[in-house]
Coordinates of C-alpha atoms in Angstrom, one line a residue:
M1 CA 0.0 0.1 0.0
I2 CA 1.1 3.5 -0.7
L3 CA 0.0 6.9 1.0
K4 CA -2.0 9.1 -1.4
S5 CA 0.6 11.8 -0.3
Q6 CA 3.6 9.9 -1.3
L7 CA 1.7 9.0 -4.7
E8 CA 1.3 12.6 -5.3
K9 CA 4.8 13.3 -5.0
V10 CA 5.8 10.6 -7.3
I11 CA 3.5 12.1 -10.0
E12 CA 4.9 15.4 -9.4
S13 CA 8.2 14.1 -10.1
N14 CA 7.4 12.3 -13.0
K15 CA 5.6 15.3 -14.4
Q16 CA 8.8 17.2 -14.3
Y17 CA 10.6 14.7 -16.3
F18 CA 7.6 14.4 -18.7
S19 CA 7.4 18.0 -19.5
D20 CA 11.2 19.0 -20.1
N21 CA 11.8 20.6 -23.4
K22 CA 14.6 18.7 -24.9
L23 CA 14.6 18.1 -28.6
H24 CA 14.1 14.6 -30.0
I25 CA 14.0 13.1 -33.5
S26 CA 10.5 12.1 -34.9
R27 CA 9.9 8.5 -35.1
Q28 CA 8.6 6.7 -38.1
L29 CA 6.0 4.8 -35.8
Q30 CA 2.6 6.6 -36.0
L31 CA 0.5 7.0 -32.7
P32 CA -2.9 7.9 -32.8
D33 CA -3.9 11.5 -31.4
K34 CA -7.4 10.0 -30.5
T35 CA -8.9 6.7 -30.0
S36 CA -11.4 5.1 -27.8
Q37 CA -8.9 2.2 -27.5
I38 CA -6.1 1.7 -25.1
T39 CA -2.7 2.4 -27.0
V40 CA -0.2 0.1 -26.2
I41 CA 3.5 0.7 -27.1
S42 CA 5.7 -2.3 -26.9
G43 CA 9.6 -3.1 -27.8
V44 CA 12.8 -3.9 -26.3
R45 CA 14.1 -1.5 -23.3
R46 CA 15.8 1.8 -24.0
S47 CA 14.5 1.8 -27.5
G48 CA 12.8 4.9 -26.9
K49 CA 9.1 4.0 -25.7
S50 CA 8.8 6.7 -23.0
T51 CA 10.6 9.2 -25.2
L52 CA 8.2 8.5 -28.2
M53 CA 5.1 8.6 -25.7
K54 CA 6.3 12.1 -24.4
M55 CA 6.9 13.3 -27.7
K56 CA 3.5 12.5 -28.8
Y57 CA 1.5 13.5 -25.9
T58 CA 3.5 16.4 -24.3
G59 CA 0.9 19.5 -24.5
K60 CA -2.1 17.1 -24.7
E61 CA -4.6 18.8 -22.6
N62 CA -4.6 17.3 -18.8
S63 CA -2.1 14.5 -19.3
L64 CA -0.8 12.7 -16.2
F65 CA 2.4 10.7 -16.6
I66 CA 3.2 7.6 -14.2
N67 CA 6.8 5.7 -14.3
F68 CA 6.2 2.0 -12.5
E69 CA 9.9 1.6 -12.7
D70 CA 10.2 4.3 -10.2
P71 CA 11.3 2.7 -6.8
R72 CA 9.2 4.8 -5.0
L73 CA 6.3 3.1 -6.6
E74 CA 7.2 -0.6 -5.2
Q75 CA 4.6 -0.3 -2.8
F76 CA 1.9 0.7 -5.1
E77 CA -0.9 -2.1 -5.3
I78 CA -3.7 -2.7 -7.1
E79 CA -5.9 -1.7 -4.1
D80 CA -4.3 1.7 -4.0
I81 CA -6.4 2.3 -7.5
D82 CA -9.0 4.6 -5.7
K83 CA -6.2 7.0 -4.3
L84 CA -4.8 7.3 -8.1
Y85 CA -8.6 8.0 -9.3
D86 CA -8.9 10.8 -6.8
I87 CA -5.9 12.4 -8.0
I88 CA -7.0 12.0 -11.5
R89 CA -10.3 13.5 -10.6
E90 CA -8.8 16.4 -8.7
K91 CA -6.4 17.2 -11.7
N92 CA -9.2 16.9 -14.5
V93 CA -7.0 14.0 -16.1
T94 CA -7.8 13.2 -19.8
Y95 CA -4.7 11.3 -21.0
L96 CA -3.3 8.6 -18.5
L97 CA 0.2 7.7 -19.5
L98 CA 1.7 4.6 -17.8
D99 CA 5.2 3.8 -18.3
E100 CA 6.4 0.2 -18.1
L101 CA 2.9 -0.9 -16.6
Q102 CA 3.6 -4.7 -16.7
N103 CA 5.9 -4.2 -13.5
L104 CA 2.6 -3.9 -11.4
E105 CA 0.8 -6.9 -10.5
S106 CA -2.6 -7.2 -12.1
W107 CA -1.8 -4.2 -14.2
E108 CA -4.6 -5.0 -16.7
K109 CA -6.9 -4.4 -14.1
L110 CA -5.9 -0.9 -13.6
A111 CA -6.1 -0.2 -17.3
R112 CA -9.4 -1.7 -17.8
F113 CA -10.6 0.5 -14.6
F114 CA -9.4 3.8 -16.4
H115 CA -10.5 2.8 -19.5
D116 CA -14.0 2.0 -18.4
R117 CA -14.1 5.6 -16.8
N118 CA -13.4 7.2 -20.4
L119 CA -9.8 7.9 -19.9
K120 CA -7.4 7.7 -22.7
I121 CA -5.1 5.4 -21.8
V122 CA -1.4 5.0 -23.3
I123 CA 0.8 2.2 -21.8
T124 CA 4.7 1.2 -22.7
G125 CA 5.9 -2.4 -22.1
S126 CA 8.9 -4.3 -22.4
N127 CA 7.7 -7.9 -22.1
S128 CA 6.1 -9.4 -25.1
S129 CA 4.6 -12.6 -23.2
M130 CA 3.0 -10.6 -20.4
L131 CA 1.5 -8.0 -22.6
S132 CA 0.1 -10.4 -25.0
K133 CA -1.3 -12.8 -22.6
E134 CA -2.9 -10.2 -20.5
L135 CA -4.0 -7.9 -23.3
G136 CA -5.7 -10.9 -25.2
T137 CA -7.5 -12.4 -22.1
K138 CA -8.3 -9.2 -20.1
L139 CA -8.5 -6.5 -22.7
T140 CA -9.8 -8.0 -25.7
G141 CA -11.1 -5.6 -28.4
R142 CA -9.9 -2.9 -26.2
Y143 CA -6.4 -1.9 -27.1
R144 CA -4.1 -1.2 -30.2
L145 CA -0.6 -2.6 -30.1
F146 CA 2.2 -0.9 -31.4
E147 CA 6.1 -2.2 -31.7
L148 CA 8.8 0.3 -31.4
F149 CA 12.4 -0.9 -32.6
P150 CA 15.7 0.9 -32.0
F151 CA 16.3 3.5 -34.7
N152 CA 16.2 2.4 -38.1
Y153 CA 18.4 3.5 -40.9
K154 CA 16.2 6.7 -41.6
E155 CA 16.0 7.8 -38.1
F156 CA 19.6 7.1 -37.7
T157 CA 20.5 9.4 -40.6
E158 CA 18.0 12.0 -39.2
Y159 CA 20.1 11.6 -35.8
Y160 CA 23.3 12.4 -37.1
N161 CA 21.7 14.8 -39.8
F162 CA 23.3 12.6 -42.5
K163 CA 22.6 12.3 -46.0
P164 CA 21.6 8.8 -46.8
N165 CA 24.6 6.9 -48.6
A166 CA 26.6 3.5 -48.5
E167 CA 29.2 4.5 -45.9
N168 CA 27.2 5.9 -43.3
F169 CA 25.0 2.8 -43.5
R170 CA 27.7 0.6 -42.9
Q171 CA 28.0 2.6 -39.8
H172 CA 24.6 2.1 -38.8
L173 CA 25.2 -1.4 -39.1
L174 CA 27.9 -1.4 -36.7
K175 CA 26.1 1.0 -34.2
G176 CA 22.7 0.0 -34.6
G177 CA 20.0 2.2 -33.3
F178 CA 19.7 2.4 -29.2
P179 CA 19.5 6.2 -29.0
D180 CA 21.6 6.2 -25.5
Y181 CA 24.7 4.2 -27.2
L182 CA 24.5 6.6 -30.0
K183 CA 25.2 9.2 -27.3
E184 CA 27.4 7.1 -25.0
K185 CA 29.7 5.7 -28.0
S186 CA 30.7 3.0 -25.5
D187 CA 30.7 -0.6 -26.0
D188 CA 29.9 -1.1 -22.3
Y189 CA 26.6 0.4 -22.6
L190 CA 25.4 -2.3 -24.8
H191 CA 26.9 -5.2 -22.7
T192 CA 25.4 -3.5 -19.6
L193 CA 21.9 -3.5 -21.4
V194 CA 22.1 -7.1 -22.3
N195 CA 23.1 -8.0 -18.7
N196 CA 20.2 -5.7 -17.4
I197 CA 17.6 -7.3 -19.7
V198 CA 18.6 -10.7 -19.0
I199 CA 18.8 -10.5 -15.3
R200 CA 16.0 -8.0 -14.9
D201 CA 13.5 -9.1 -17.2
V202 CA 14.1 -12.7 -17.6
A203 CA 15.9 -14.3 -14.7
V204 CA 14.1 -12.3 -11.9
R205 CA 10.8 -12.4 -13.4
R206 CA 10.9 -16.1 -14.2
N207 CA 12.9 -17.1 -11.1
I208 CA 15.8 -18.5 -12.7
K209 CA 18.9 -18.6 -10.5
N210 CA 21.5 -19.6 -12.9
E211 CA 21.8 -16.2 -14.6
K212 CA 25.4 -17.0 -15.9
L213 CA 23.8 -19.7 -18.1
L214 CA 21.1 -17.3 -19.6
L215 CA 23.9 -15.0 -20.4
R216 CA 26.0 -17.3 -22.0
L217 CA 23.1 -18.4 -24.1
A218 CA 22.2 -14.8 -25.2
V219 CA 26.0 -14.7 -26.3
Y220 CA 25.8 -17.9 -28.2
L221 CA 22.4 -16.6 -30.3
F222 CA 24.0 -13.2 -30.7
S223 CA 27.2 -15.0 -32.1
N224 CA 24.8 -17.1 -34.6
V225 CA 22.5 -14.7 -35.9
G226 CA 21.2 -15.4 -39.5
K227 CA 22.1 -19.4 -39.0
P228 CA 19.8 -22.1 -38.5
F229 CA 20.3 -23.9 -35.1
S230 CA 18.6 -26.8 -33.3
Y231 CA 17.6 -26.9 -29.6
N232 CA 19.4 -30.1 -29.0
K233 CA 22.6 -28.7 -30.4
I234 CA 22.4 -25.8 -28.2
A235 CA 21.7 -27.6 -25.1
K236 CA 24.6 -30.0 -25.7
A237 CA 26.9 -26.8 -26.6
L238 CA 26.1 -24.9 -23.2
E239 CA 25.5 -28.0 -21.1
I240 CA 21.8 -27.0 -20.6
K241 CA 20.2 -29.9 -18.6
S242 CA 17.2 -30.6 -20.8
V243 CA 16.1 -29.5 -24.6
R244 CA 12.7 -28.3 -22.7
T245 CA 14.7 -26.0 -20.7
C246 CA 16.6 -24.8 -23.7
I247 CA 13.3 -24.0 -25.7
D248 CA 11.9 -22.3 -22.6
Y249 CA 15.0 -20.0 -22.0
C250 CA 15.2 -19.2 -25.9
N251 CA 11.4 -18.1 -25.4
Y252 CA 12.0 -16.0 -22.6
L253 CA 14.9 -14.2 -24.3
S254 CA 12.3 -13.6 -27.3
E255 CA 10.0 -12.5 -24.7
S256 CA 12.3 -9.6 -23.7
Y257 CA 12.6 -8.4 -27.4
L258 CA 16.6 -9.2 -27.4
L259 CA 16.3 -12.1 -30.0
E260 CA 13.7 -13.1 -32.5
F261 CA 13.4 -16.6 -34.2
L262 CA 12.5 -17.1 -37.8
P263 CA 10.7 -20.3 -38.8
Q264 CA 11.5 -22.5 -41.9
F265 CA 9.0 -22.2 -44.7
S266 CA 6.8 -25.2 -45.1
W267 CA 3.2 -25.4 -46.3
S268 CA 2.6 -27.8 -43.2
P269 CA 2.2 -25.9 -40.0
K270 CA 3.3 -29.2 -38.0
K271 CA 6.6 -29.5 -40.2
T272 CA 7.3 -25.4 -39.4
Q273 CA 7.2 -26.2 -35.9
M274 CA 9.7 -29.3 -36.5
R275 CA 12.2 -27.4 -38.7
P276 CA 15.2 -25.5 -37.5
K277 CA 14.9 -21.8 -36.9
K278 CA 17.2 -18.9 -37.6
V279 CA 17.8 -16.3 -34.7
Y280 CA 18.1 -12.4 -35.2
S281 CA 18.9 -9.6 -32.8
I282 CA 16.7 -6.8 -32.5
D283 CA 19.7 -4.6 -33.1
T284 CA 22.9 -5.0 -35.2
G285 CA 24.9 -3.0 -33.0
L286 CA 23.7 -5.0 -29.9
A287 CA 24.4 -8.3 -31.6
R288 CA 28.1 -6.9 -33.0
V289 CA 29.2 -5.9 -29.6
N290 CA 27.8 -8.9 -27.6
S291 CA 28.6 -11.4 -30.2
L292 CA 32.0 -13.5 -30.3
S293 CA 32.1 -13.7 -34.2
L294 CA 30.1 -11.0 -35.8
Q295 CA 32.8 -8.1 -35.9
D296 CA 33.7 -8.4 -39.3
D297 CA 30.8 -10.4 -40.7
W298 CA 29.2 -7.6 -42.9
G299 CA 27.0 -10.5 -44.7
R300 CA 25.1 -11.6 -41.5
L301 CA 25.0 -8.1 -40.2
L302 CA 23.3 -7.0 -43.3
E303 CA 20.9 -9.8 -43.2
N304 CA 19.8 -9.1 -39.8
Y305 CA 19.2 -5.5 -41.0
V306 CA 17.2 -6.5 -43.9
Y307 CA 15.1 -8.9 -41.3
L308 CA 14.4 -5.9 -39.2
W309 CA 13.5 -3.8 -41.9
F310 CA 10.6 -6.3 -42.9
R311 CA 9.5 -6.6 -39.4
Q312 CA 9.2 -2.9 -38.9
N313 CA 7.2 -2.7 -42.1
G314 CA 4.8 -5.1 -40.9
Y315 CA 5.7 -8.3 -43.2
D316 CA 5.6 -11.8 -41.9
L317 CA 8.7 -13.6 -42.7
S318 CA 10.2 -17.4 -42.9
Y319 CA 13.2 -18.6 -44.5
W320 CA 13.3 -21.3 -47.3
K321 CA 15.6 -24.3 -47.5
S322 CA 16.0 -27.4 -49.4
E323 CA 18.5 -30.2 -49.6
H324 CA 20.9 -28.1 -51.8
S325 CA 19.4 -24.5 -51.8
E326 CA 18.3 -21.9 -49.5
C327 CA 16.7 -18.4 -49.9
D328 CA 16.8 -15.9 -46.9
F329 CA 13.4 -14.6 -46.6
I330 CA 10.2 -15.2 -47.7
V331 CA 7.8 -12.4 -47.3
K332 CA 4.2 -12.6 -46.5
S333 CA 1.5 -9.7 -46.4
G334 CA -1.6 -11.1 -44.6
K335 CA -2.0 -14.6 -46.0
N336 CA -0.5 -13.7 -49.3
I337 CA 3.3 -14.6 -50.3
I338 CA 4.4 -11.5 -52.0
S339 CA 8.2 -12.2 -52.6
A340 CA 11.2 -14.2 -52.4
V341 CA 14.5 -12.2 -51.3
Q342 CA 18.1 -13.2 -51.0
V343 CA 20.4 -10.9 -49.3
C344 CA 24.1 -11.0 -50.4
W345 CA 26.8 -8.3 -49.2
E346 CA 28.0 -8.5 -52.7
L347 CA 27.0 -10.6 -55.8
T348 CA 30.2 -11.9 -57.3
A349 CA 31.0 -14.3 -60.1
E350 CA 32.0 -16.8 -57.2
N351 CA 28.3 -16.7 -55.6
M352 CA 26.1 -15.6 -58.4
K353 CA 25.1 -19.2 -59.4
R354 CA 24.4 -20.4 -55.9
E355 CA 22.3 -17.3 -54.8
M356 CA 20.3 -17.2 -58.1
K357 CA 19.5 -21.2 -57.7
G358 CA 18.2 -20.5 -54.1
L359 CA 16.1 -17.7 -55.1
K360 CA 14.6 -19.4 -58.4
E361 CA 13.9 -22.5 -56.6
A362 CA 12.2 -20.7 -53.5
M363 CA 10.0 -19.0 -55.8
K364 CA 9.0 -22.0 -57.6
D365 CA 8.4 -24.0 -54.3
T366 CA 6.3 -21.1 -52.5
N367 CA 4.5 -19.6 -55.6
A368 CA 6.2 -16.1 -55.0
K369 CA 5.5 -13.9 -58.1
N370 CA 8.1 -11.5 -57.2
G371 CA 12.1 -12.2 -56.3
Y372 CA 14.9 -9.7 -55.9
F373 CA 18.2 -9.4 -54.2
I374 CA 19.3 -7.0 -51.7
T375 CA 22.8 -6.3 -51.4
Y376 CA 25.3 -3.3 -49.8
Q377 CA 25.4 -1.0 -52.7
Q378 CA 24.8 -2.7 -55.9
N379 CA 22.1 -1.6 -58.1
E380 CA 21.4 -3.3 -61.5
T381 CA 19.2 -6.2 -63.0
L382 CA 20.3 -9.7 -63.3
D383 CA 18.4 -12.4 -65.1
K384 CA 15.2 -10.0 -64.9
F385 CA 15.6 -9.9 -61.2
K386 CA 16.3 -6.4 -59.6
V387 CA 19.5 -6.2 -57.4
L388 CA 18.7 -3.2 -54.7
P389 CA 21.1 -1.4 -52.7
V390 CA 20.2 -1.7 -49.1
W391 CA 20.4 1.9 -48.2
K392 CA 17.7 2.9 -50.6
L393 CA 15.1 0.4 -49.1

């Protein structure tokens, strides 16, 4: 329980943070001005969710901001909702902005309580499982979910006031897009970020005592972005007691938005579940700094970037593989397969035949009508297939 006077002090100090007039770059993610639904912004920690909410709703009439990572709110319980409601009515609040709300037990009850009282609710959160589970069961039809990623290339160029070109795109691959890392320019920031997410958002939340094993698993996965993997091999390599435990740990890392797992294409959902997956990082800079093998592997960093580009633009993805060929991405929009995409740092005489074969066979097997290559900076047409420079996407 928390005293109303303490709650008022926290809200007042949160207001000072929320109302500062620092300049921030615009984000491509568009949030609604007015909606009858709860607006939920989800994404990895430190990707800019709070700042985006602040940019969008600063100046909105009668807004109230509460940061549920404020340690002074550890005593806040769902039973304190009436105290908060008294403050909201006293301040004639219209917009209720709730940062990292999933830290509050039974948070969905608080969201629904205020939504039912016609407040405009905006929530940020950093755990996909908790958000999806509670949103789906307790707030069905009442919310709209938006995913925020670290800066993409367009936002990166705006941050540095660059004109888009191949060279500064290479810098984006190296640095990624975490706003504070671009300010700090220290790899220690990204090491610490991974440690904090693994420990706070996974180990503590899931009551896992072996934090070092979780960190080793994260480093292993960062080191293997763009590669197919099997849970059996990971379990053996890292001496994880059971394959089931390995699967659970990978899912937990995915729930924290650190890593994402790409299924292999199959017309059979059952076969899709059984086949090896590929792993990708939520940010190329994060993967590079926390990997044992990515420092000079431009091809895999590029593939990771292209994966993120499709994800941020709302496409569903899988990869295609046969006994002798492979294609990096099968791209779907809704239920429709729209294209097959092959990613390669540079198409050369040595790799052309292999890359072309994989693209053509994937198109034939999936019935994809379109196919193209994405490279670092080539811009041409080969055998009727477009070759696109990634920085012009």
